[in-house]
Coordinates of C-alpha atoms in Angstrom, one line a residue:
M1 CA 99.4 156.5 62.9
V2 CA 103.1 156.2 63.8
L3 CA 104.9 153.0 62.9
A4 CA 107.6 152.7 65.5
P5 CA 108.8 150.0 68.0
R6 CA 107.5 150.5 71.5
L7 CA 107.2 148.5 74.8
D8 CA 103.8 147.6 76.3
L9 CA 103.1 146.2 79.7
R10 CA 100.2 143.7 79.8
Q11 CA 98.7 141.6 82.6
S12 CA 97.0 138.3 81.9
Q13 CA 96.1 135.1 83.7
S14 CA 97.0 131.6 82.6
L15 CA 96.8 128.1 84.1
V16 CA 100.3 126.6 84.5
M17 CA 100.9 123.1 85.8
T18 CA 103.9 123.1 88.1
P19 CA 106.2 120.1 88.1
Q20 CA 104.9 119.3 91.6
L21 CA 101.3 119.2 90.4
Q22 CA 102.3 117.1 87.3
Q23 CA 103.9 114.7 89.7
A24 CA 100.9 114.5 92.0
I25 CA 98.6 113.9 89.0
K26 CA 101.0 111.1 87.8
L27 CA 100.9 109.4 91.2
L28 CA 97.1 109.2 91.0
T29 CA 97.2 107.1 87.8
L30 CA 99.8 104.6 89.1
S31 CA 98.8 101.3 90.7
N32 CA 100.4 100.2 94.0
L33 CA 103.0 98.1 92.2
E34 CA 103.9 100.9 89.7
L35 CA 104.0 103.4 92.6
E36 CA 106.5 101.1 94.5
T37 CA 108.9 101.3 91.5
F38 CA 108.4 105.1 91.3
I39 CA 109.2 105.5 95.0
S40 CA 112.3 103.4 94.6
D41 CA 113.6 105.6 91.8
E42 CA 112.9 108.7 93.8
I43 CA 114.8 107.3 96.8
E44 CA 117.8 106.6 94.7
K45 CA 117.8 110.2 93.3
N46 CA 117.0 112.0 96.6
P47 CA 119.3 111.4 99.6
L48 CA 116.8 112.9 102.0
L49 CA 114.2 110.2 101.3
D50 CA 114.2 107.0 103.3
T51 CA 111.8 104.1 104.0
G52 CA 110.8 102.6 107.3
E53 CA 111.8 104.1 110.6
I54 CA 114.8 106.4 110.9
S55 CA 116.8 106.0 114.1
T56 CA 118.7 108.9 115.7
E57 CA 121.5 109.0 118.3
N58 CA 119.0 109.5 121.1
G59 CA 116.8 106.6 119.8
D60 CA 113.9 108.9 119.0
A61 CA 112.8 109.0 115.4
S62 CA 110.1 111.5 115.8
D63 CA 112.5 114.5 115.8
S64 CA 114.4 113.5 112.7
Q65 CA 111.6 112.7 110.3
E66 CA 108.8 114.7 108.7
P67 CA 105.6 114.4 110.7
L68 CA 103.1 112.7 108.5
S69 CA 99.9 112.3 110.5
E70 CA 97.6 113.8 113.0
P71 CA 95.5 111.8 115.4
G72 CA 91.9 111.1 114.9
A73 CA 91.5 110.1 111.3
Q74 CA 88.0 109.9 110.0
G75 CA 86.1 106.7 109.6
S76 CA 84.2 105.8 106.4
D77 CA 80.9 107.0 107.6
E78 CA 82.4 110.4 108.4
I79 CA 84.0 110.6 105.0
L80 CA 80.7 109.9 103.4
S81 CA 79.1 112.9 105.1
S82 CA 82.1 115.3 105.0
G83 CA 82.7 117.8 102.3
P84 CA 85.8 118.2 100.2
S85 CA 89.1 119.0 101.9
D86 CA 92.0 121.0 100.7
A87 CA 94.0 117.8 100.3
E88 CA 91.8 116.5 97.5
A89 CA 91.6 119.9 95.8
T90 CA 95.3 119.8 95.0
L91 CA 95.0 116.8 92.9
D92 CA 91.8 118.1 91.3
M93 CA 92.3 119.9 88.1
E94 CA 90.4 122.9 89.3
G95 CA 92.1 123.1 92.7
H96 CA 95.2 125.1 93.9
T97 CA 98.7 123.9 93.8
D98 CA 99.7 124.7 97.4
S99 CA 96.8 123.6 99.5
F100 CA 97.7 120.5 101.5
T101 CA 96.8 118.8 104.7
N102 CA 99.3 116.8 106.6
N103 CA 97.1 113.9 107.6
S104 CA 98.2 110.4 106.8
L105 CA 96.0 107.4 106.6
S106 CA 98.9 105.0 106.8
D107 CA 99.9 106.4 110.3
S108 CA 96.5 107.0 111.8
D109 CA 94.6 104.6 114.1
G110 CA 91.2 105.2 112.5
T111 CA 88.9 102.7 110.9
L112 CA 90.2 103.3 107.4
D113 CA 93.6 101.9 107.9
G114 CA 95.3 99.2 110.0
Q115 CA 92.0 97.2 110.0
L116 CA 92.3 94.8 107.1
G117 CA 95.9 94.1 106.6
L118 CA 97.1 91.1 104.7
N119 CA 97.4 87.9 106.8
G120 CA 94.8 89.4 109.2
G121 CA 97.2 91.9 110.7
S122 CA 98.1 95.5 110.1
A123 CA 98.4 96.6 106.5
N124 CA 101.7 98.3 107.3
S125 CA 103.4 95.1 108.3
G126 CA 104.8 94.7 104.9
A127 CA 106.7 98.0 105.2
T128 CA 108.2 97.2 108.6
G129 CA 109.9 94.0 107.6
D130 CA 108.0 91.8 110.0
S131 CA 106.3 89.8 107.3
P132 CA 108.2 87.0 105.6
D133 CA 110.1 87.8 102.4
F134 CA 108.3 85.7 99.9
E135 CA 110.5 86.9 97.0
N136 CA 113.5 85.0 98.5
M137 CA 111.3 81.9 98.7
L138 CA 110.5 81.9 95.0
V139 CA 112.3 79.3 92.8
A140 CA 112.8 79.3 89.1
E141 CA 109.8 77.6 87.4
L142 CA 110.6 74.8 84.9
T143 CA 109.8 75.9 81.4
L144 CA 108.4 73.6 78.6
T145 CA 111.6 74.0 76.6
D146 CA 113.8 72.9 79.6
H147 CA 111.5 70.0 80.3
L148 CA 111.7 68.8 76.7
M149 CA 115.5 69.3 76.5
D150 CA 116.1 67.3 79.6
Q151 CA 114.2 64.3 78.0
A152 CA 115.8 64.8 74.6
G153 CA 119.3 64.7 76.1
A154 CA 118.6 61.3 77.5
V155 CA 117.6 59.7 74.2
L156 CA 119.5 61.7 71.6
S157 CA 123.1 62.8 71.2
G158 CA 125.4 64.6 68.7
T159 CA 123.8 66.0 65.6
D160 CA 120.4 64.6 66.4
L161 CA 120.4 66.4 69.7
F162 CA 121.4 69.6 68.0
V163 CA 118.5 69.3 65.6
A164 CA 116.1 68.4 68.4
Q165 CA 117.1 71.5 70.3
H166 CA 116.2 73.7 67.3
I167 CA 112.9 71.9 66.9
I168 CA 112.1 72.3 70.6
D169 CA 112.9 76.0 70.4
Q170 CA 110.2 76.4 67.8
I171 CA 107.5 74.8 70.1
D172 CA 105.2 77.4 71.6
E173 CA 103.8 77.4 75.2
C174 CA 100.8 75.3 74.1
G175 CA 103.0 72.5 72.8
Y176 CA 102.6 73.1 69.0
L177 CA 105.5 73.3 66.5
Q178 CA 105.5 76.7 64.8
A179 CA 108.2 76.0 62.2
D180 CA 108.3 74.6 58.7
L181 CA 110.3 71.4 58.6
L182 CA 111.8 72.1 55.1
E183 CA 112.9 75.6 56.0
L184 CA 114.4 74.2 59.2
A185 CA 116.3 71.5 57.3
Q186 CA 117.7 74.0 54.9
R187 CA 118.8 76.3 57.7
L188 CA 120.5 73.5 59.6
N189 CA 121.9 71.9 56.4
V190 CA 120.5 68.5 57.2
G191 CA 118.2 66.3 55.3
L192 CA 114.4 66.7 55.6
I193 CA 114.1 63.0 56.4
D194 CA 116.4 63.4 59.3
V195 CA 114.4 66.3 60.6
E196 CA 111.1 64.4 60.3
R197 CA 112.7 61.4 62.1
I198 CA 113.9 63.5 65.0
L199 CA 110.5 65.3 65.2
E200 CA 108.9 61.8 65.7
V201 CA 111.3 61.3 68.7
V202 CA 110.3 64.7 70.1
Q203 CA 106.7 63.8 69.7
T204 CA 107.2 60.8 72.0
L205 CA 108.3 63.1 74.9
D206 CA 106.2 64.1 77.8
P207 CA 103.6 65.6 77.8
V208 CA 101.9 63.5 75.2
G209 CA 100.9 65.5 72.1
V210 CA 103.7 68.0 72.3
G211 CA 105.4 68.8 69.0
A212 CA 102.2 68.5 66.9
R213 CA 101.7 70.9 64.0
D214 CA 97.9 71.2 64.3
L215 CA 95.1 70.0 66.5
A216 CA 94.4 66.9 64.5
E217 CA 98.0 65.7 64.9
C218 CA 98.0 66.5 68.6
L219 CA 94.8 64.4 69.2
A220 CA 96.2 61.6 67.0
L221 CA 99.4 61.5 69.1
Q222 CA 97.4 61.2 72.3
A223 CA 95.1 58.5 70.7
K224 CA 98.2 56.5 69.7
D225 CA 99.6 56.8 73.2
A226 CA 96.2 55.5 74.6
D227 CA 96.2 52.7 72.0
R228 CA 92.9 54.0 70.6
Y229 CA 94.2 55.1 67.2
D230 CA 92.3 52.6 64.9
P231 CA 91.1 53.4 61.3
A232 CA 87.7 54.7 62.6
M233 CA 89.4 57.0 65.1
A234 CA 91.8 58.2 62.4
R235 CA 88.9 59.2 60.1
L236 CA 87.1 60.9 62.9
I237 CA 90.2 63.0 63.8
D238 CA 90.6 63.9 60.1
N239 CA 87.1 65.3 60.0
L240 CA 87.1 67.5 63.1
D241 CA 85.3 70.2 61.2
L242 CA 82.3 67.9 60.8
L243 CA 82.4 67.1 64.4
A244 CA 82.3 70.8 65.3
K245 CA 79.2 71.2 63.1
G246 CA 77.5 68.3 64.8
A247 CA 77.2 66.3 61.6
L248 CA 76.9 63.0 63.3
P249 CA 75.1 61.0 60.5
Q250 CA 77.8 62.0 58.1
L251 CA 80.5 61.0 60.5
K252 CA 79.0 57.6 61.1
R253 CA 79.1 57.0 57.3
I254 CA 82.7 58.2 57.0
C255 CA 83.9 56.2 60.1
G256 CA 81.8 53.2 59.4
V257 CA 80.5 52.8 62.9
D258 CA 77.2 52.8 64.7
D259 CA 75.8 55.4 67.1
E260 CA 77.2 53.7 70.2
D261 CA 80.8 53.4 68.8
L262 CA 80.7 57.0 67.5
M263 CA 79.6 58.4 70.9
D264 CA 82.4 56.4 72.6
M265 CA 85.0 57.8 70.2
I266 CA 83.8 61.4 70.7
S267 CA 83.9 60.8 74.5
E268 CA 87.5 59.6 74.2
L269 CA 88.5 62.7 72.2
R270 CA 87.0 64.9 74.9
N271 CA 89.4 63.4 77.4
Y272 CA 92.4 64.5 75.4
D273 CA 94.2 67.8 76.0
P274 CA 94.2 70.2 73.1
K275 CA 97.0 72.3 74.7
P276 CA 99.4 69.7 76.3
G277 CA 102.2 72.2 76.6
C278 CA 100.3 74.3 79.2
K279 CA 100.8 71.5 81.7
I280 CA 104.4 72.5 82.0
G281 CA 105.6 75.9 83.0
G282 CA 103.1 78.3 81.5
G283 CA 105.2 81.4 81.9
D284 CA 105.1 84.0 84.6
V285 CA 101.6 84.6 85.9
Q286 CA 101.0 88.3 86.7
S287 CA 98.7 88.2 89.7
V288 CA 96.5 91.1 90.5
V289 CA 97.4 93.0 93.7
P290 CA 94.4 94.9 95.1
D291 CA 94.9 98.6 95.7
V292 CA 91.8 98.9 98.0
F293 CA 90.3 96.5 100.6
I294 CA 86.5 96.6 101.3
A295 CA 84.9 94.7 104.2
E296 CA 81.8 94.9 106.3
R297 CA 82.1 95.0 110.1
A298 CA 79.1 95.3 112.3
G299 CA 77.0 96.9 109.6
R300 CA 79.7 99.4 108.6
W301 CA 81.9 99.4 105.5
L302 CA 85.6 99.5 106.2
I303 CA 87.7 100.9 103.3
E304 CA 91.5 100.7 103.3
V305 CA 94.3 101.5 100.9
N306 CA 96.6 98.5 100.6
S307 CA 99.7 99.8 102.3
A308 CA 101.4 96.4 102.4
T309 CA 102.8 96.8 98.9
L310 CA 104.1 100.4 99.5
P311 CA 107.2 101.4 101.5
K312 CA 106.7 104.0 104.2
V313 CA 108.4 107.2 102.9
L314 CA 110.0 109.5 105.4
V315 CA 112.1 112.6 105.3
N316 CA 115.5 112.1 107.0
R317 CA 115.8 115.3 109.0
S318 CA 119.0 114.2 110.8
Y319 CA 120.8 113.5 107.6
Y320 CA 119.6 116.9 106.2
A321 CA 121.1 118.6 109.3
E322 CA 124.5 116.9 108.7
L323 CA 124.5 117.9 105.0
K324 CA 123.4 121.4 105.8
D325 CA 126.4 121.9 108.2
G326 CA 128.8 120.7 105.5
A327 CA 127.4 122.7 102.6
Q328 CA 129.6 125.8 102.1
D329 CA 129.0 127.1 98.6
K330 CA 125.7 128.6 97.4
Q331 CA 125.1 125.9 94.7
S332 CA 125.3 123.1 97.3
K333 CA 122.9 124.8 99.6
E334 CA 120.4 125.4 96.7
W335 CA 120.6 121.7 95.7
L336 CA 120.1 120.6 99.3
N337 CA 117.1 122.9 99.8
E338 CA 115.6 121.6 96.5
C339 CA 116.0 118.0 97.7
L340 CA 114.2 118.9 100.9
A341 CA 111.4 120.6 99.1
D342 CA 111.0 117.6 96.7
A343 CA 111.0 115.1 99.6
N344 CA 108.4 117.1 101.5
W345 CA 106.2 117.3 98.4
L346 CA 106.4 113.6 97.6
V347 CA 105.5 112.7 101.2
K348 CA 102.5 115.0 101.1
A349 CA 101.5 113.9 97.6
L350 CA 101.5 110.2 98.6
D351 CA 99.4 111.0 101.7
Q352 CA 97.0 113.0 99.5
R353 CA 96.9 110.1 97.0
Q354 CA 95.7 107.7 99.6
R355 CA 93.0 110.1 100.8
T356 CA 91.7 110.7 97.3
I357 CA 91.6 106.9 96.5
V358 CA 89.7 106.2 99.8
K359 CA 87.2 109.0 99.0
V360 CA 86.5 107.7 95.5
A361 CA 86.3 104.1 96.8
T362 CA 83.9 105.2 99.6
E363 CA 81.6 106.8 97.1
I364 CA 81.6 103.7 94.9
V365 CA 80.7 101.5 97.9
K366 CA 77.9 103.9 98.7
Q367 CA 76.5 103.9 95.2
Q368 CA 77.0 100.1 94.6
E369 CA 76.1 98.9 98.1
E370 CA 73.6 96.4 96.8
F371 CA 76.3 94.8 94.6
F372 CA 78.5 94.2 97.6
R373 CA 75.6 92.7 99.6
K374 CA 73.6 90.8 96.9
G375 CA 75.8 90.3 93.8
V376 CA 76.2 91.5 90.3
A377 CA 72.5 91.3 89.5
H378 CA 72.1 94.4 91.7
L379 CA 74.8 96.5 90.1
R380 CA 73.6 100.0 89.3
P381 CA 74.4 102.2 86.3
L382 CA 77.2 104.6 87.3
T383 CA 79.3 107.1 85.5
L384 CA 82.5 109.0 86.4
K385 CA 80.5 112.2 86.4
N386 CA 78.1 110.9 89.1
V387 CA 80.9 110.1 91.5
A388 CA 82.7 113.4 90.7
E389 CA 79.6 115.4 91.5
K390 CA 79.1 113.5 94.8
I391 CA 82.6 114.1 96.1
E392 CA 82.9 117.5 94.5
M393 CA 86.0 116.8 92.4
H394 CA 86.8 117.0 88.7
E395 CA 85.7 114.1 86.5
S396 CA 89.3 113.7 85.2
T397 CA 90.5 113.2 88.8
V398 CA 88.1 110.3 89.3
S399 CA 89.2 108.8 86.0
R400 CA 92.8 108.9 87.1
V401 CA 92.0 107.3 90.5
T402 CA 90.1 104.4 88.9
S403 CA 92.7 103.7 86.3
N404 CA 94.7 100.5 86.7
K405 CA 93.5 99.9 90.3
Y406 CA 91.7 97.0 91.8
L407 CA 89.3 96.6 94.7
S408 CA 89.2 93.4 96.8
C409 CA 86.0 92.5 98.6
S410 CA 84.2 89.3 99.8
R411 CA 82.9 88.8 96.2
G412 CA 86.4 88.8 94.6
T413 CA 88.8 91.3 93.1
F414 CA 87.4 93.8 90.6
E415 CA 88.9 96.7 88.6
L416 CA 87.5 100.0 89.8
K417 CA 86.3 100.7 86.3
Y418 CA 84.1 97.6 86.6
F419 CA 81.6 99.5 88.7
F420 CA 81.1 102.2 86.0
T421 CA 78.6 100.8 83.5
S422 CA 76.0 102.0 81.2
G423 CA 72.3 101.5 82.1
I424 CA 69.3 99.7 80.6
Q425 CA 66.0 101.5 81.1
S426 CA 63.3 99.8 83.0
S427 CA 60.2 98.8 81.0
T428 CA 58.0 99.5 84.1
G429 CA 59.4 103.1 84.6
G430 CA 61.5 102.2 87.6
E431 CA 65.2 102.6 88.2
A432 CA 67.6 101.7 85.3
A433 CA 69.7 98.5 85.5
S434 CA 73.4 98.1 84.9
A435 CA 74.6 96.5 81.7
E436 CA 76.5 94.0 83.8
A437 CA 73.4 93.1 85.7
V438 CA 71.6 92.4 82.4
K439 CA 74.4 90.2 81.3
S440 CA 74.2 88.2 84.5
H441 CA 70.4 87.7 83.8
I442 CA 71.1 86.6 80.2
K443 CA 73.8 84.1 81.4
A444 CA 71.4 82.7 84.1
L445 CA 68.6 82.2 81.6
I446 CA 70.9 80.4 79.1
D447 CA 72.5 78.2 81.8
N448 CA 69.1 77.1 83.0
E449 CA 67.4 76.6 79.6
D450 CA 65.9 73.3 78.7
P451 CA 68.1 71.4 76.2
K452 CA 64.9 70.5 74.3
K453 CA 63.8 74.2 74.2
I454 CA 66.8 76.4 73.4
L455 CA 66.0 80.0 73.9
S456 CA 66.3 82.2 70.9
D457 CA 67.4 85.9 71.1
D458 CA 63.8 86.9 70.6
K459 CA 62.7 84.7 73.5
L460 CA 65.4 86.1 75.7
V461 CA 64.1 89.6 74.9
T462 CA 60.6 88.6 76.0
L463 CA 61.9 87.0 79.2
L464 CA 64.0 90.1 80.0
N465 CA 61.0 92.4 79.4
D466 CA 59.1 90.3 81.9
K467 CA 61.8 91.0 84.4
G468 CA 61.5 94.7 83.7
F469 CA 64.3 95.3 81.3
D470 CA 63.5 97.4 78.2
I471 CA 66.1 95.9 75.9
A472 CA 66.4 95.4 72.1
R473 CA 67.2 92.1 70.4
R474 CA 70.5 93.4 68.9
T475 CA 71.6 94.4 72.5
V476 CA 70.8 90.9 73.7
A477 CA 72.9 89.4 70.9
K478 CA 75.7 91.8 71.7
Y479 CA 75.7 90.9 75.4
R480 CA 75.4 87.2 74.7
E481 CA 78.5 87.3 72.4
A482 CA 80.4 89.3 74.9
L483 CA 79.7 86.5 77.4
G484 CA 81.1 84.0 75.0
L485 CA 77.8 82.3 74.5
G486 CA 76.8 80.9 71.2
S487 CA 73.6 81.4 69.2
S488 CA 70.6 79.3 69.7
V489 CA 71.6 77.1 66.8
Q490 CA 75.1 76.6 68.1
R491 CA 73.8 75.8 71.7
R492 CA 71.2 73.4 70.4
R493 CA 73.8 71.5 68.4
Q494 CA 76.2 71.5 71.4
K495 CA 73.6 70.3 74.0
A496 CA 72.4 67.6 71.6
L497 CA 76.0 66.4 71.2
E498 CA 76.6 66.5 75.0
G499 CA 73.4 64.6 75.6
K500 CA 74.3 61.8 73.2
V501 CA 77.8 61.5 74.6
A502 CA 76.5 61.4 78.2

């Protein structure tokens, strides 16, 4: 055996994710709003990308932009029966990196797009600029801090207003003071008595109950404003823990009142707001923008990607020609060709993303058709693997498509992940039921229970078994707690208290 350096030539295969494929996979996981931000960043970096229609000197945009569509897009019924295309295979982990089709749902006149646009029109209206610009119509919302400072400025001045400002800054969105008065006094170098005096002024501001340090003080402030804060009401507020436990006989002795007066006091407390600060402002509300629309027309399901929130991305061919004529050195030509390749890839990847989302959504509608027609009680067990096998794609691709995306239908807006639930076996040997369907049955049983005959978890198990659900008691308890429903003891106490107050 000779120990000496030498050169060997070996051939091997390896799976390498190109930057283009990584980008295409990333696009799948983004929601429409996130994708809009991503496209804006790409347009800033790539001069050949543009949105909307690109006009030319001859007034014809078709010669200067990348052709994005072919006529005759398939409807939802055809997609249900068709096999996998090369477009979906590119985003699939087991597909190839260079197989694309050039069909665009956003430009086609088929049933999948242009049918269910926002405001009853075409879904592309938001990209053309015909729809009103609601962003310019938004006004700054008044915050709780601003609301309180406006009132404090009218009744306080000088040092008192300075201290009041620091107190108001420590009030959370629910209206509660989250600061220690002694620490605040030391930090501002003022007396504790002065801080307490100014806090009393802040607590008189609108909304009533703001500036309280706990729930009892918040309710007491509202009772004083309603002129109902007598000694009996004060003792009741001081013993809210007993009220929560339903210890009415003990409360009657503490407050020194009879049944009628106690029920009247409890009814008064229920009219108070435990979070008065939420009436003002409340912060920015992040509304859910659906990524897919589902509707039934003449017995057929129409499935559409929400294009209204996405700009229409085009490749500016005329601008490319101008830059190409001006490029002299090799480096400039390489950069321009790279920009063109990136722009073409992004356009195709966006088109492919729409097709993949529609295909997954179509299969979800097919699997959960009873839910869309009859409600949550008919939701079927479904896994990512089931959908992946039906559409012949990888399970990870389906997971990316359903991540952070929402579906809008006649029953409301749901996250795509909502339709993937575990199953509960049928006690009669029939088809398994979805966990969400079982939860809906549990909620219906508890909502309709007799206040005098509260259903225990064991009784719920028996009733569910009669309905055909093979379910254990611990599972019923877990689902009940997930729904925010109390135990039988808690519900019995609550219904008894409600019945007496009523």
